[in-house]
């Protein structure tokens, strides 16, 4: 593994507040305290992240558009010439807020997990979330055509057993309905957070056979053909997020929690310190070091299947989680 001085990408779950109750939420948003920092601290964390000079910062959550200071935070990254993107559930389709988002973010990702309201709302845990997401897409489509031609927008879909059969229909409908849509991104669900629970792992994570078929060249070809027009379509198994030492992939991603804590490993519980009081380069070095921790290596090196991965996640979460985290883990299954 190379000595990587800083991350290429930073994902900051800027708040855990969320109007939805997604059954496989990686951050358990909407079910835990928001941990939203006060304005002064938000800007400190943004400055610290900017000092790492990543290529892109992705503001996620929770629902980042619930954060009053979200545009001030994005402005810090823009001032530092760091790319800044937004991940949103699309629940907030307020014209004023979305117009500001189009003006500030270079790329807006709207989460959509199905071609029908029945599928999407089931996975998202709240009736009406499908309709609200489409309201947001309609506004973004309009803004892209007129007021704000310099930003990109598209759809991110977490692929699970419940929506696997709808991917082609999503491509057909979305590219027909939104003429300015720039991208469609499909990524297999991974066992992190609530998605690591045994019940979710068994019912929604793709089986190994489904994963192989879903991420095949044949599938990506079918999805591109299903689009009503040319649009960037991507499909990934997300296996790089596993951090399996056998794969020898250089670390590129830093995961920041809502309160400024930096995770040791992006998809697993356990932090290495806070950006509020620790040098960001030290935190990144500690995060990289976590990958060679004996328990991490022992737990991940023999992972072969999705079931193995889910079991490994649960073991890592218990091992590195704080007392507060362990209490939350207990609540996952109640």
CSV table of N, CA and C in Angstrom, one decimal, residues 163-238:
chain,number,residue,atom,x,y,z
A,163,UNK,N,-35.5,-4.1,-5.7
A,163,UNK,CA,-35.6,-3.3,-6.9
A,163,UNK,C,-34.7,-3.8,-8.1
A,164,UNK,N,-34.1,-4.9,-7.9
A,164,UNK,CA,-33.2,-5.4,-9.0
A,164,UNK,C,-33.9,-5.6,-10.3
A,165,UNK,N,-35.1,-6.0,-10.3
A,165,UNK,CA,-35.9,-6.2,-11.5
A,165,UNK,C,-36.4,-5.0,-12.2
A,166,UNK,N,-36.2,-3.8,-11.5
A,166,UNK,CA,-36.7,-2.5,-12.1
A,166,UNK,C,-35.6,-1.6,-12.7
A,167,UNK,N,-34.4,-2.1,-12.7
A,167,UNK,CA,-33.3,-1.2,-13.2
A,167,UNK,C,-33.5,-0.7,-14.6
A,168,UNK,N,-33.9,-1.6,-15.5
A,168,UNK,CA,-34.1,-1.2,-16.9
A,168,UNK,C,-35.2,-0.3,-17.0
A,169,UNK,N,-36.3,-0.5,-16.3
A,169,UNK,CA,-37.5,0.4,-16.3
A,169,UNK,C,-37.1,1.8,-15.8
A,170,UNK,N,-36.3,1.8,-14.8
A,170,UNK,CA,-35.8,3.1,-14.3
A,170,UNK,C,-35.1,3.9,-15.4
A,171,UNK,N,-34.2,3.2,-16.1
A,171,UNK,CA,-33.5,3.8,-17.2
A,171,UNK,C,-34.4,4.4,-18.2
A,172,UNK,N,-35.4,3.6,-18.6
A,172,UNK,CA,-36.3,4.0,-19.7
A,172,UNK,C,-37.1,5.2,-19.3
A,173,UNK,N,-37.7,5.1,-18.1
A,173,UNK,CA,-38.6,6.2,-17.6
A,173,UNK,C,-37.9,7.5,-17.3
A,174,UNK,N,-36.8,7.4,-16.6
A,174,UNK,CA,-36.1,8.6,-16.1
A,174,UNK,C,-35.5,9.4,-17.3
A,175,UNK,N,-34.9,8.7,-18.3
A,175,UNK,CA,-34.3,9.4,-19.4
A,175,UNK,C,-35.4,9.9,-20.3
A,176,UNK,N,-36.5,9.3,-20.3
A,176,UNK,CA,-37.6,9.9,-21.1
A,176,UNK,C,-38.3,11.1,-20.5
A,177,UNK,N,-38.4,11.0,-19.1
A,177,UNK,CA,-39.1,12.1,-18.4
A,177,UNK,C,-38.2,13.3,-18.2
A,178,UNK,N,-36.9,13.1,-18.1
A,178,UNK,CA,-36.0,14.3,-17.7
A,178,UNK,C,-34.9,14.4,-18.8
A,179,UNK,N,-35.2,15.3,-19.7
A,179,UNK,CA,-34.4,15.4,-20.9
A,179,UNK,C,-33.0,16.0,-20.6
A,180,UNK,N,-32.8,16.6,-19.4
A,180,UNK,CA,-31.5,17.1,-19.1
A,180,UNK,C,-30.7,16.3,-18.1
A,181,UNK,N,-31.3,15.1,-17.7
A,181,UNK,CA,-30.6,14.2,-16.8
A,181,UNK,C,-29.2,13.9,-17.3
A,182,UNK,N,-28.2,14.0,-16.4
A,182,UNK,CA,-26.9,13.8,-16.8
A,182,UNK,C,-26.3,12.4,-16.5
A,183,UNK,N,-26.8,11.8,-15.5
A,183,UNK,CA,-26.3,10.4,-15.1
A,183,UNK,C,-27.3,9.6,-14.4
A,184,UNK,N,-27.0,8.3,-14.5
A,184,UNK,CA,-27.7,7.3,-13.7
A,184,UNK,C,-26.7,6.4,-13.1
A,185,UNK,N,-26.6,6.3,-11.7
A,185,UNK,CA,-25.6,5.6,-11.1
A,185,UNK,C,-26.2,4.5,-10.2
A,186,UNK,N,-25.9,3.2,-10.5
A,186,UNK,CA,-26.4,2.1,-9.8
A,186,UNK,C,-25.3,1.4,-9.0
A,187,UNK,N,-25.5,1.2,-7.7
A,187,UNK,CA,-24.5,0.6,-6.8
A,187,UNK,C,-25.1,-0.4,-5.9
A,188,UNK,N,-24.5,-1.6,-5.9
A,188,UNK,CA,-25.1,-2.6,-5.0
A,188,UNK,C,-25.1,-2.2,-3.5
A,189,UNK,N,-26.2,-2.6,-2.8
A,189,UNK,CA,-26.2,-2.3,-1.4
A,189,UNK,C,-25.1,-3.1,-0.7
A,190,UNK,N,-24.5,-2.5,0.3
A,190,UNK,CA,-23.4,-3.1,1.0
A,190,UNK,C,-23.8,-3.2,2.5
A,191,UNK,N,-23.3,-4.2,3.2
A,191,UNK,CA,-23.7,-4.4,4.6
A,191,UNK,C,-23.0,-3.4,5.6
A,192,UNK,N,-23.6,-2.2,5.7
A,192,UNK,CA,-23.1,-1.2,6.6
A,192,UNK,C,-24.3,-0.6,7.3
A,193,UNK,N,-24.1,-0.2,8.6
A,193,UNK,CA,-25.2,0.3,9.4
A,193,UNK,C,-26.3,-0.6,9.4
A,194,UNK,N,-27.5,-0.1,9.2
A,194,UNK,CA,-28.7,-0.9,9.2
A,194,UNK,C,-28.7,-2.0,8.2
A,195,UNK,N,-28.0,-1.8,7.1
A,195,UNK,CA,-27.9,-2.8,6.1
A,195,UNK,C,-27.1,-4.0,6.5
A,196,UNK,N,-26.4,-4.0,7.6
A,196,UNK,CA,-25.6,-5.1,8.1
A,196,UNK,C,-26.4,-6.0,9.0
A,197,UNK,N,-27.7,-5.6,9.4
A,197,UNK,CA,-28.5,-6.5,10.2
A,197,UNK,C,-28.8,-7.8,9.5
A,198,UNK,N,-28.9,-8.9,10.3
A,198,UNK,CA,-29.2,-10.2,9.7
A,198,UNK,C,-30.4,-10.2,8.8
A,199,UNK,N,-31.5,-9.5,9.3
A,199,UNK,CA,-32.8,-9.5,8.6
A,199,UNK,C,-32.6,-8.8,7.2
A,200,UNK,N,-31.9,-7.7,7.2
A,200,UNK,CA,-31.7,-7.0,5.9
A,200,UNK,C,-30.8,-7.8,5.0
A,201,UNK,N,-29.7,-8.3,5.6
A,201,UNK,CA,-28.7,-9.0,4.8
A,201,UNK,C,-29.4,-10.2,4.1
A,202,UNK,N,-30.3,-10.9,4.8
A,202,UNK,CA,-30.9,-12.0,4.2
A,202,UNK,C,-32.0,-11.7,3.2
A,203,UNK,N,-32.7,-10.6,3.4
A,203,UNK,CA,-33.8,-10.3,2.5
A,203,UNK,C,-33.5,-9.3,1.4
A,204,UNK,N,-32.5,-8.4,1.5
A,204,UNK,CA,-32.3,-7.4,0.6
A,204,UNK,C,-30.9,-7.3,-0.1
A,205,UNK,N,-29.8,-7.7,0.6
A,205,UNK,CA,-28.5,-7.7,0.0
A,205,UNK,C,-28.5,-8.7,-1.2
A,206,UNK,N,-27.9,-8.4,-2.3
A,206,UNK,CA,-27.9,-9.3,-3.4
A,206,UNK,C,-27.1,-10.6,-3.1
A,207,UNK,N,-27.6,-11.7,-3.5
A,207,UNK,CA,-26.9,-12.9,-3.4
A,207,UNK,C,-25.7,-12.9,-4.3
A,208,UNK,N,-24.8,-13.8,-4.1
A,208,UNK,CA,-23.5,-13.7,-4.9
A,208,UNK,C,-23.9,-14.0,-6.4
A,209,UNK,N,-24.9,-14.8,-6.6
A,209,UNK,CA,-25.3,-15.0,-8.0
A,209,UNK,C,-25.9,-13.8,-8.6
A,210,UNK,N,-26.8,-13.1,-7.8
A,210,UNK,CA,-27.4,-11.9,-8.3
A,210,UNK,C,-26.3,-10.8,-8.5
A,211,UNK,N,-25.4,-10.7,-7.7
A,211,UNK,CA,-24.3,-9.7,-7.8
A,211,UNK,C,-23.5,-9.9,-9.1
A,212,UNK,N,-23.2,-11.2,-9.4
A,212,UNK,CA,-22.4,-11.4,-10.6
A,212,UNK,C,-23.2,-11.1,-11.8
A,213,UNK,N,-24.5,-11.4,-11.8
A,213,UNK,CA,-25.4,-11.1,-13.0
A,213,UNK,C,-25.6,-9.6,-13.1
A,214,UNK,N,-25.8,-8.9,-11.9
A,214,UNK,CA,-26.1,-7.5,-11.9
A,214,UNK,C,-25.0,-6.6,-12.4
A,215,UNK,N,-23.8,-7.0,-12.1
A,215,UNK,CA,-22.6,-6.2,-12.4
A,215,UNK,C,-21.9,-6.7,-13.7
A,216,UNK,N,-22.5,-7.5,-14.5
A,216,UNK,CA,-21.9,-8.0,-15.7
A,216,UNK,C,-21.9,-7.0,-16.8
A,217,UNK,N,-21.1,-7.3,-17.8
A,217,UNK,CA,-21.1,-6.4,-19.0
A,217,UNK,C,-22.4,-6.5,-19.7
A,218,UNK,N,-23.0,-7.6,-19.6
A,218,UNK,CA,-24.3,-7.8,-20.3
A,218,UNK,C,-25.4,-6.9,-19.6
A,219,UNK,N,-25.3,-6.8,-18.3
A,219,UNK,CA,-26.3,-5.9,-17.6
A,219,UNK,C,-26.1,-4.4,-17.9
A,220,UNK,N,-24.8,-4.0,-17.9
A,220,UNK,CA,-24.6,-2.6,-18.1
A,220,UNK,C,-25.0,-2.2,-19.6
A,221,UNK,N,-24.8,-3.2,-20.5
A,221,UNK,CA,-25.2,-3.0,-21.9
A,221,UNK,C,-26.7,-2.9,-22.0
A,222,UNK,N,-27.4,-3.7,-21.3
A,222,UNK,CA,-28.9,-3.7,-21.3
A,222,UNK,C,-29.4,-2.3,-20.7
A,223,UNK,N,-28.8,-1.9,-19.6
A,223,UNK,CA,-29.2,-0.6,-19.0
A,223,UNK,C,-29.0,0.6,-20.0
A,224,UNK,N,-27.9,0.6,-20.7
A,224,UNK,CA,-27.6,1.7,-21.6
A,224,UNK,C,-28.6,1.6,-22.8
A,225,UNK,N,-28.9,0.4,-23.2
A,225,UNK,CA,-29.9,0.3,-24.3
A,225,UNK,C,-31.3,0.7,-23.9
A,226,UNK,N,-31.6,0.5,-22.6
A,226,UNK,CA,-32.9,0.8,-22.1
A,226,UNK,C,-33.1,2.3,-22.0
A,227,UNK,N,-32.1,3.1,-22.0
A,227,UNK,CA,-32.2,4.6,-21.9
A,227,UNK,C,-32.9,5.1,-23.2
A,228,UNK,N,-33.8,6.1,-23.0
A,228,UNK,CA,-34.5,6.7,-24.1
A,228,UNK,C,-33.5,7.6,-24.9
A,229,UNK,N,-32.5,8.0,-24.3
A,229,UNK,CA,-31.5,8.8,-24.9
A,229,UNK,C,-30.1,8.6,-24.3
A,230,UNK,N,-29.1,9.2,-24.8
A,230,UNK,CA,-27.7,9.0,-24.3
A,230,UNK,C,-27.6,9.7,-23.0
A,231,UNK,N,-27.1,8.9,-22.0
A,231,UNK,CA,-26.9,9.5,-20.6
A,231,UNK,C,-25.8,8.6,-20.0
A,232,UNK,N,-25.0,9.2,-19.1
A,232,UNK,CA,-23.9,8.4,-18.5
A,232,UNK,C,-24.5,7.4,-17.5
A,233,UNK,N,-24.3,6.1,-17.7
A,233,UNK,CA,-24.8,5.0,-16.9
A,233,UNK,C,-23.7,4.3,-16.3
A,234,UNK,N,-23.7,4.2,-14.9
A,234,UNK,CA,-22.6,3.4,-14.2
A,234,UNK,C,-23.2,2.4,-13.4
A,235,UNK,N,-22.5,1.3,-13.1
A,235,UNK,CA,-23.0,0.2,-12.3
A,235,UNK,C,-21.8,-0.4,-11.6
A,236,UNK,N,-21.9,-0.5,-10.3
A,236,UNK,CA,-20.7,-1.0,-9.5
A,236,UNK,C,-21.2,-2.0,-8.4
A,237,UNK,N,-20.3,-2.9,-8.1
A,237,UNK,CA,-20.6,-3.9,-7.0
A,237,UNK,C,-20.2,-3.3,-5.6
A,238,UNK,N,-19.5,-2.2,-5.6
A,238,UNK,CA,-19.1,-1.5,-4.4
A,238,UNK,C,-18.1,-2.4,-3.5
